[in-house]
Amino acid sequence: PIWIDYDGDADLDLYLSNDNRASNSGPDFPDHHNELFRNDDGTFTDVSTETGAAVCFNSMGAASAT
């Protein structure tokens, strides 16, 4: 996980990278995409899809340069 203020509102938002093996698919292997949660004064909202963060690939970590 990484805490980052992606939307510039001074609240730390949460980005979670999820390890996903692209070769595993089907009902036994649901999509485990990366997730981004926007912090709105302590209430977290999943904004993964609308921000493009909901990607599925081998994500073993995250880094930020902000």
PDB file of N, CA and C in Angstrom:
ATOM      1  N   PRO A   1       0.829  -1.201   0.000  1.00  0.00           N
ATOM      2  CA  PRO A   1       0.000   0.000   0.000  1.00  0.00           C
ATOM      3  C   PRO A   1       0.867   1.256   0.000  1.00  0.00           C
ATOM      4  N   ILE A   2       0.307   2.316  -0.518  1.00  0.00           N
ATOM      5  CA  ILE A   2       0.994   3.600  -0.491  1.00  0.00           C
ATOM      6  C   ILE A   2      -0.029   4.692  -0.194  1.00  0.00           C
ATOM      7  N   TRP A   3       0.369   5.606   0.660  1.00  0.00           N
ATOM      8  CA  TRP A   3      -0.467   6.755   0.994  1.00  0.00           C
ATOM      9  C   TRP A   3       0.007   7.925   0.150  1.00  0.00           C
ATOM     10  N   ILE A   4      -0.908   8.533  -0.602  1.00  0.00           N
ATOM     11  CA  ILE A   4      -0.558   9.625  -1.508  1.00  0.00           C
ATOM     12  C   ILE A   4      -1.761  10.563  -1.634  1.00  0.00           C
ATOM     13  N   ASP A   5      -1.491  11.838  -1.755  1.00  0.00           N
ATOM     14  CA  ASP A   5      -2.576  12.806  -1.959  1.00  0.00           C
ATOM     15  C   ASP A   5      -2.752  13.011  -3.461  1.00  0.00           C
ATOM     16  N   TYR A   6      -3.407  12.046  -4.110  1.00  0.00           N
ATOM     17  CA  TYR A   6      -3.507  12.079  -5.579  1.00  0.00           C
ATOM     18  C   TYR A   6      -4.381  13.215  -6.085  1.00  0.00           C
ATOM     19  N   ASP A   7      -5.352  13.662  -5.289  1.00  0.00           N
ATOM     20  CA  ASP A   7      -6.281  14.697  -5.770  1.00  0.00           C
ATOM     21  C   ASP A   7      -5.966  16.095  -5.226  1.00  0.00           C
ATOM     22  N   GLY A   8      -4.885  16.235  -4.465  1.00  0.00           N
ATOM     23  CA  GLY A   8      -4.436  17.553  -4.025  1.00  0.00           C
ATOM     24  C   GLY A   8      -5.302  18.240  -2.994  1.00  0.00           C
ATOM     25  N   ASP A   9      -6.095  17.479  -2.215  1.00  0.00           N
ATOM     26  CA  ASP A   9      -6.973  18.108  -1.226  1.00  0.00           C
ATOM     27  C   ASP A   9      -6.404  18.070   0.194  1.00  0.00           C
ATOM     28  N   ALA A  10      -5.148  17.658   0.340  1.00  0.00           N
ATOM     29  CA  ALA A  10      -4.429  17.577   1.621  1.00  0.00           C
ATOM     30  C   ALA A  10      -4.843  16.381   2.475  1.00  0.00           C
ATOM     31  N   ASP A  11      -5.743  15.518   1.981  1.00  0.00           N
ATOM     32  CA  ASP A  11      -6.084  14.267   2.655  1.00  0.00           C
ATOM     33  C   ASP A  11      -5.295  13.150   1.978  1.00  0.00           C
ATOM     34  N   LEU A  12      -4.671  12.271   2.776  1.00  0.00           N
ATOM     35  CA  LEU A  12      -3.919  11.163   2.198  1.00  0.00           C
ATOM     36  C   LEU A  12      -4.868  10.081   1.699  1.00  0.00           C
ATOM     37  N   ASP A  13      -4.727   9.740   0.416  1.00  0.00           N
ATOM     38  CA  ASP A  13      -5.525   8.715  -0.229  1.00  0.00           C
ATOM     39  C   ASP A  13      -4.729   7.414  -0.216  1.00  0.00           C
ATOM     40  N   LEU A  14      -5.410   6.278  -0.408  1.00  0.00           N
ATOM     41  CA  LEU A  14      -4.776   4.976  -0.300  1.00  0.00           C
ATOM     42  C   LEU A  14      -4.777   4.249  -1.643  1.00  0.00           C
ATOM     43  N   TYR A  15      -3.579   3.843  -2.086  1.00  0.00           N
ATOM     44  CA  TYR A  15      -3.428   3.051  -3.308  1.00  0.00           C
ATOM     45  C   TYR A  15      -2.942   1.667  -2.903  1.00  0.00           C
ATOM     46  N   LEU A  16      -3.635   0.642  -3.373  1.00  0.00           N
ATOM     47  CA  LEU A  16      -3.268  -0.738  -3.079  1.00  0.00           C
ATOM     48  C   LEU A  16      -2.894  -1.451  -4.366  1.00  0.00           C
ATOM     49  N   SER A  17      -1.703  -2.008  -4.395  1.00  0.00           N
ATOM     50  CA  SER A  17      -1.305  -2.805  -5.553  1.00  0.00           C
ATOM     51  C   SER A  17      -1.555  -4.266  -5.224  1.00  0.00           C
ATOM     52  N   ASN A  18      -2.191  -4.952  -6.145  1.00  0.00           N
ATOM     53  CA  ASN A  18      -2.548  -6.356  -5.947  1.00  0.00           C
ATOM     54  C   ASN A  18      -1.845  -7.220  -6.976  1.00  0.00           C
ATOM     55  N   ASP A  19      -1.164  -8.237  -6.503  1.00  0.00           N
ATOM     56  CA  ASP A  19      -0.484  -9.163  -7.401  1.00  0.00           C
ATOM     57  C   ASP A  19      -1.530  -9.983  -8.151  1.00  0.00           C
ATOM     58  N   ASN A  20      -1.465  -9.959  -9.458  1.00  0.00           N
ATOM     59  CA  ASN A  20      -2.416 -10.691 -10.290  1.00  0.00           C
ATOM     60  C   ASN A  20      -1.650 -11.428 -11.370  1.00  0.00           C
ATOM     61  N   ARG A  21      -1.947 -12.664 -11.544  1.00  0.00           N
ATOM     62  CA  ARG A  21      -1.315 -13.441 -12.613  1.00  0.00           C
ATOM     63  C   ARG A  21      -2.259 -13.486 -13.799  1.00  0.00           C
ATOM     64  N   ALA A  22      -1.862 -12.848 -14.863  1.00  0.00           N
ATOM     65  CA  ALA A  22      -2.722 -12.733 -16.043  1.00  0.00           C
ATOM     66  C   ALA A  22      -3.104 -14.095 -16.614  1.00  0.00           C
ATOM     67  N   SER A  23      -2.271 -15.113 -16.412  1.00  0.00           N
ATOM     68  CA  SER A  23      -2.581 -16.425 -16.974  1.00  0.00           C
ATOM     69  C   SER A  23      -3.685 -17.135 -16.200  1.00  0.00           C
ATOM     70  N   ASN A  24      -3.963 -16.686 -14.978  1.00  0.00           N
ATOM     71  CA  ASN A  24      -5.029 -17.290 -14.184  1.00  0.00           C
ATOM     72  C   ASN A  24      -6.334 -16.547 -14.454  1.00  0.00           C
ATOM     73  N   SER A  25      -7.310 -17.241 -14.956  1.00  0.00           N
ATOM     74  CA  SER A  25      -8.600 -16.622 -15.223  1.00  0.00           C
ATOM     75  C   SER A  25      -9.703 -17.636 -14.965  1.00  0.00           C
ATOM     76  N   GLY A  26     -10.918 -17.171 -14.954  1.00  0.00           N
ATOM     77  CA  GLY A  26     -12.050 -18.043 -14.699  1.00  0.00           C
ATOM     78  C   GLY A  26     -12.589 -17.858 -13.296  1.00  0.00           C
ATOM     79  N   PRO A  27     -13.610 -18.613 -12.938  1.00  0.00           N
ATOM     80  CA  PRO A  27     -14.291 -18.413 -11.652  1.00  0.00           C
ATOM     81  C   PRO A  27     -13.407 -18.691 -10.432  1.00  0.00           C
ATOM     82  N   ASP A  28     -12.383 -19.520 -10.604  1.00  0.00           N
ATOM     83  CA  ASP A  28     -11.500 -19.808  -9.475  1.00  0.00           C
ATOM     84  C   ASP A  28     -10.451 -18.727  -9.258  1.00  0.00           C
ATOM     85  N   PHE A  29     -10.311 -17.824 -10.220  1.00  0.00           N
ATOM     86  CA  PHE A  29      -9.316 -16.754 -10.142  1.00  0.00           C
ATOM     87  C   PHE A  29      -9.977 -15.417 -10.498  1.00  0.00           C
ATOM     88  N   PRO A  30     -10.708 -14.826  -9.578  1.00  0.00           N
ATOM     89  CA  PRO A  30     -11.350 -13.541  -9.879  1.00  0.00           C
ATOM     90  C   PRO A  30     -10.295 -12.457 -10.094  1.00  0.00           C
ATOM     91  N   ASP A  31     -10.672 -11.409 -10.798  1.00  0.00           N
ATOM     92  CA  ASP A  31      -9.751 -10.294 -11.032  1.00  0.00           C
ATOM     93  C   ASP A  31      -9.384  -9.639  -9.705  1.00  0.00           C
ATOM     94  N   HIS A  32      -8.111  -9.485  -9.509  1.00  0.00           N
ATOM     95  CA  HIS A  32      -7.615  -8.766  -8.340  1.00  0.00           C
ATOM     96  C   HIS A  32      -6.874  -7.552  -8.870  1.00  0.00           C
ATOM     97  N   HIS A  33      -7.606  -6.484  -9.099  1.00  0.00           N
ATOM     98  CA  HIS A  33      -7.007  -5.302  -9.704  1.00  0.00           C
ATOM     99  C   HIS A  33      -6.463  -4.367  -8.624  1.00  0.00           C
ATOM    100  N   ASN A  34      -5.605  -3.456  -9.059  1.00  0.00           N
ATOM    101  CA  ASN A  34      -5.109  -2.423  -8.164  1.00  0.00           C
ATOM    102  C   ASN A  34      -6.282  -1.525  -7.777  1.00  0.00           C
ATOM    103  N   GLU A  35      -6.183  -0.927  -6.602  1.00  0.00           N
ATOM    104  CA  GLU A  35      -7.291  -0.115  -6.105  1.00  0.00           C
ATOM    105  C   GLU A  35      -6.806   1.229  -5.588  1.00  0.00           C
ATOM    106  N   LEU A  36      -7.614   2.256  -5.796  1.00  0.00           N
ATOM    107  CA  LEU A  36      -7.344   3.591  -5.278  1.00  0.00           C
ATOM    108  C   LEU A  36      -8.563   4.057  -4.502  1.00  0.00           C
ATOM    109  N   PHE A  37      -8.342   4.434  -3.257  1.00  0.00           N
ATOM    110  CA  PHE A  37      -9.413   4.921  -2.398  1.00  0.00           C
ATOM    111  C   PHE A  37      -9.162   6.385  -2.074  1.00  0.00           C
ATOM    112  N   ARG A  38     -10.110   7.249  -2.448  1.00  0.00           N
ATOM    113  CA  ARG A  38     -10.022   8.683  -2.166  1.00  0.00           C
ATOM    114  C   ARG A  38     -10.479   8.933  -0.733  1.00  0.00           C
ATOM    115  N   ASN A  39      -9.701   9.709  -0.011  1.00  0.00           N
ATOM    116  CA  ASN A  39     -10.018  10.078   1.365  1.00  0.00           C
ATOM    117  C   ASN A  39     -10.745  11.419   1.355  1.00  0.00           C
ATOM    118  N   ASP A  40     -11.995  11.407   1.772  1.00  0.00           N
ATOM    119  CA  ASP A  40     -12.786  12.631   1.887  1.00  0.00           C
ATOM    120  C   ASP A  40     -13.035  12.876   3.364  1.00  0.00           C
ATOM    121  N   ASP A  41     -12.068  13.519   4.033  1.00  0.00           N
ATOM    122  CA  ASP A  41     -12.168  13.816   5.472  1.00  0.00           C
ATOM    123  C   ASP A  41     -12.431  12.564   6.300  1.00  0.00           C
ATOM    124  N   GLY A  42     -11.726  11.463   5.990  1.00  0.00           N
ATOM    125  CA  GLY A  42     -11.835  10.243   6.780  1.00  0.00           C
ATOM    126  C   GLY A  42     -12.775   9.190   6.215  1.00  0.00           C
ATOM    127  N   THR A  43     -13.523   9.518   5.182  1.00  0.00           N
ATOM    128  CA  THR A  43     -14.375   8.542   4.498  1.00  0.00           C
ATOM    129  C   THR A  43     -13.701   8.163   3.190  1.00  0.00           C
ATOM    130  N   PHE A  44     -13.455   6.868   2.996  1.00  0.00           N
ATOM    131  CA  PHE A  44     -12.743   6.411   1.814  1.00  0.00           C
ATOM    132  C   PHE A  44     -13.725   5.899   0.759  1.00  0.00           C
ATOM    133  N   THR A  45     -13.532   6.383  -0.476  1.00  0.00           N
ATOM    134  CA  THR A  45     -14.378   6.024  -1.604  1.00  0.00           C
ATOM    135  C   THR A  45     -13.517   5.351  -2.663  1.00  0.00           C
ATOM    136  N   ASP A  46     -13.964   4.211  -3.179  1.00  0.00           N
ATOM    137  CA  ASP A  46     -13.231   3.500  -4.217  1.00  0.00           C
ATOM    138  C   ASP A  46     -13.370   4.261  -5.534  1.00  0.00           C
ATOM    139  N   VAL A  47     -12.259   4.805  -6.023  1.00  0.00           N
ATOM    140  CA  VAL A  47     -12.246   5.549  -7.283  1.00  0.00           C
ATOM    141  C   VAL A  47     -11.345   4.857  -8.313  1.00  0.00           C
ATOM    142  N   SER A  48     -11.137   3.565  -8.118  1.00  0.00           N
ATOM    143  CA  SER A  48     -10.221   2.793  -8.966  1.00  0.00           C
ATOM    144  C   SER A  48     -10.593   2.847 -10.443  1.00  0.00           C
ATOM    145  N   THR A  49     -11.834   2.574 -10.754  1.00  0.00           N
ATOM    146  CA  THR A  49     -12.263   2.525 -12.150  1.00  0.00           C
ATOM    147  C   THR A  49     -12.229   3.895 -12.796  1.00  0.00           C
ATOM    148  N   GLU A  50     -12.782   4.897 -12.131  1.00  0.00           N
ATOM    149  CA  GLU A  50     -12.861   6.227 -12.745  1.00  0.00           C
ATOM    150  C   GLU A  50     -11.508   6.898 -12.919  1.00  0.00           C
ATOM    151  N   THR A  51     -10.502   6.490 -12.157  1.00  0.00           N
ATOM    152  CA  THR A  51      -9.174   7.083 -12.288  1.00  0.00           C
ATOM    153  C   THR A  51      -8.233   6.260 -13.152  1.00  0.00           C
ATOM    154  N   GLY A  52      -8.661   5.058 -13.549  1.00  0.00           N
ATOM    155  CA  GLY A  52      -7.819   4.196 -14.350  1.00  0.00           C
ATOM    156  C   GLY A  52      -6.853   3.356 -13.527  1.00  0.00           C
ATOM    157  N   ALA A  53      -7.013   3.347 -12.218  1.00  0.00           N
ATOM    158  CA  ALA A  53      -6.126   2.576 -11.346  1.00  0.00           C
ATOM    159  C   ALA A  53      -6.489   1.102 -11.302  1.00  0.00           C
ATOM    160  N   ALA A  54      -7.665   0.729 -11.768  1.00  0.00           N
ATOM    161  CA  ALA A  54      -8.143  -0.654 -11.679  1.00  0.00           C
ATOM    162  C   ALA A  54      -7.561  -1.509 -12.793  1.00  0.00           C
ATOM    163  N   VAL A  55      -6.254  -1.673 -12.768  1.00  0.00           N
ATOM    164  CA  VAL A  55      -5.581  -2.498 -13.768  1.00  0.00           C
ATOM    165  C   VAL A  55      -5.180  -3.822 -13.139  1.00  0.00           C
ATOM    166  N   CYS A  56      -5.144  -4.863 -13.958  1.00  0.00           N
ATOM    167  CA  CYS A  56      -4.777  -6.201 -13.485  1.00  0.00           C
ATOM    168  C   CYS A  56      -3.442  -6.609 -14.092  1.00  0.00           C
ATOM    169  N   PHE A  57      -2.430  -6.612 -13.278  1.00  0.00           N
ATOM    170  CA  PHE A  57      -1.134  -7.160 -13.667  1.00  0.00           C
ATOM    171  C   PHE A  57      -0.308  -7.387 -12.415  1.00  0.00           C
ATOM    172  N   ASN A  58       0.840  -7.986 -12.561  1.00  0.00           N
ATOM    173  CA  ASN A  58       1.678  -8.299 -11.404  1.00  0.00           C
ATOM    174  C   ASN A  58       2.192  -7.006 -10.764  1.00  0.00           C
ATOM    175  N   SER A  59       1.543  -6.582  -9.717  1.00  0.00           N
ATOM    176  CA  SER A  59       1.942  -5.383  -8.973  1.00  0.00           C
ATOM    177  C   SER A  59       2.414  -5.823  -7.600  1.00  0.00           C
ATOM    178  N   MET A  60       3.687  -5.761  -7.377  1.00  0.00           N
ATOM    179  CA  MET A  60       4.249  -6.218  -6.114  1.00  0.00           C
ATOM    180  C   MET A  60       4.523  -5.064  -5.155  1.00  0.00           C
ATOM    181  N   GLY A  61       4.257  -3.842  -5.591  1.00  0.00           N
ATOM    182  CA  GLY A  61       4.497  -2.683  -4.738  1.00  0.00           C
ATOM    183  C   GLY A  61       4.162  -1.408  -5.480  1.00  0.00           C
ATOM    184  N   ALA A  62       4.389  -0.286  -4.834  1.00  0.00           N
ATOM    185  CA  ALA A  62       4.105   1.015  -5.440  1.00  0.00           C
ATOM    186  C   ALA A  62       5.092   2.035  -4.899  1.00  0.00           C
ATOM    187  N   ALA A  63       5.318   3.095  -5.661  1.00  0.00           N
ATOM    188  CA  ALA A  63       6.192   4.176  -5.238  1.00  0.00           C
ATOM    189  C   ALA A  63       5.596   5.488  -5.729  1.00  0.00           C
ATOM    190  N   SER A  64       5.927   6.556  -5.050  1.00  0.00           N
ATOM    191  CA  SER A  64       5.407   7.867  -5.419  1.00  0.00           C
ATOM    192  C   SER A  64       6.522   8.902  -5.327  1.00  0.00           C
ATOM    193  N   ALA A  65       6.440   9.890  -6.170  1.00  0.00           N
ATOM    194  CA  ALA A  65       7.427  10.973  -6.156  1.00  0.00           C
ATOM    195  C   ALA A  65       6.742  12.319  -5.969  1.00  0.00           C
ATOM    196  N   THR A  66       5.753  12.353  -5.091  1.00  0.00           N
ATOM    197  CA  THR A  66       5.074  13.631  -4.858  1.00  0.00           C
ATOM    198  C   THR A  66       5.497  14.243  -3.564  1.00  0.00           C
TER     199      THR A  66
END
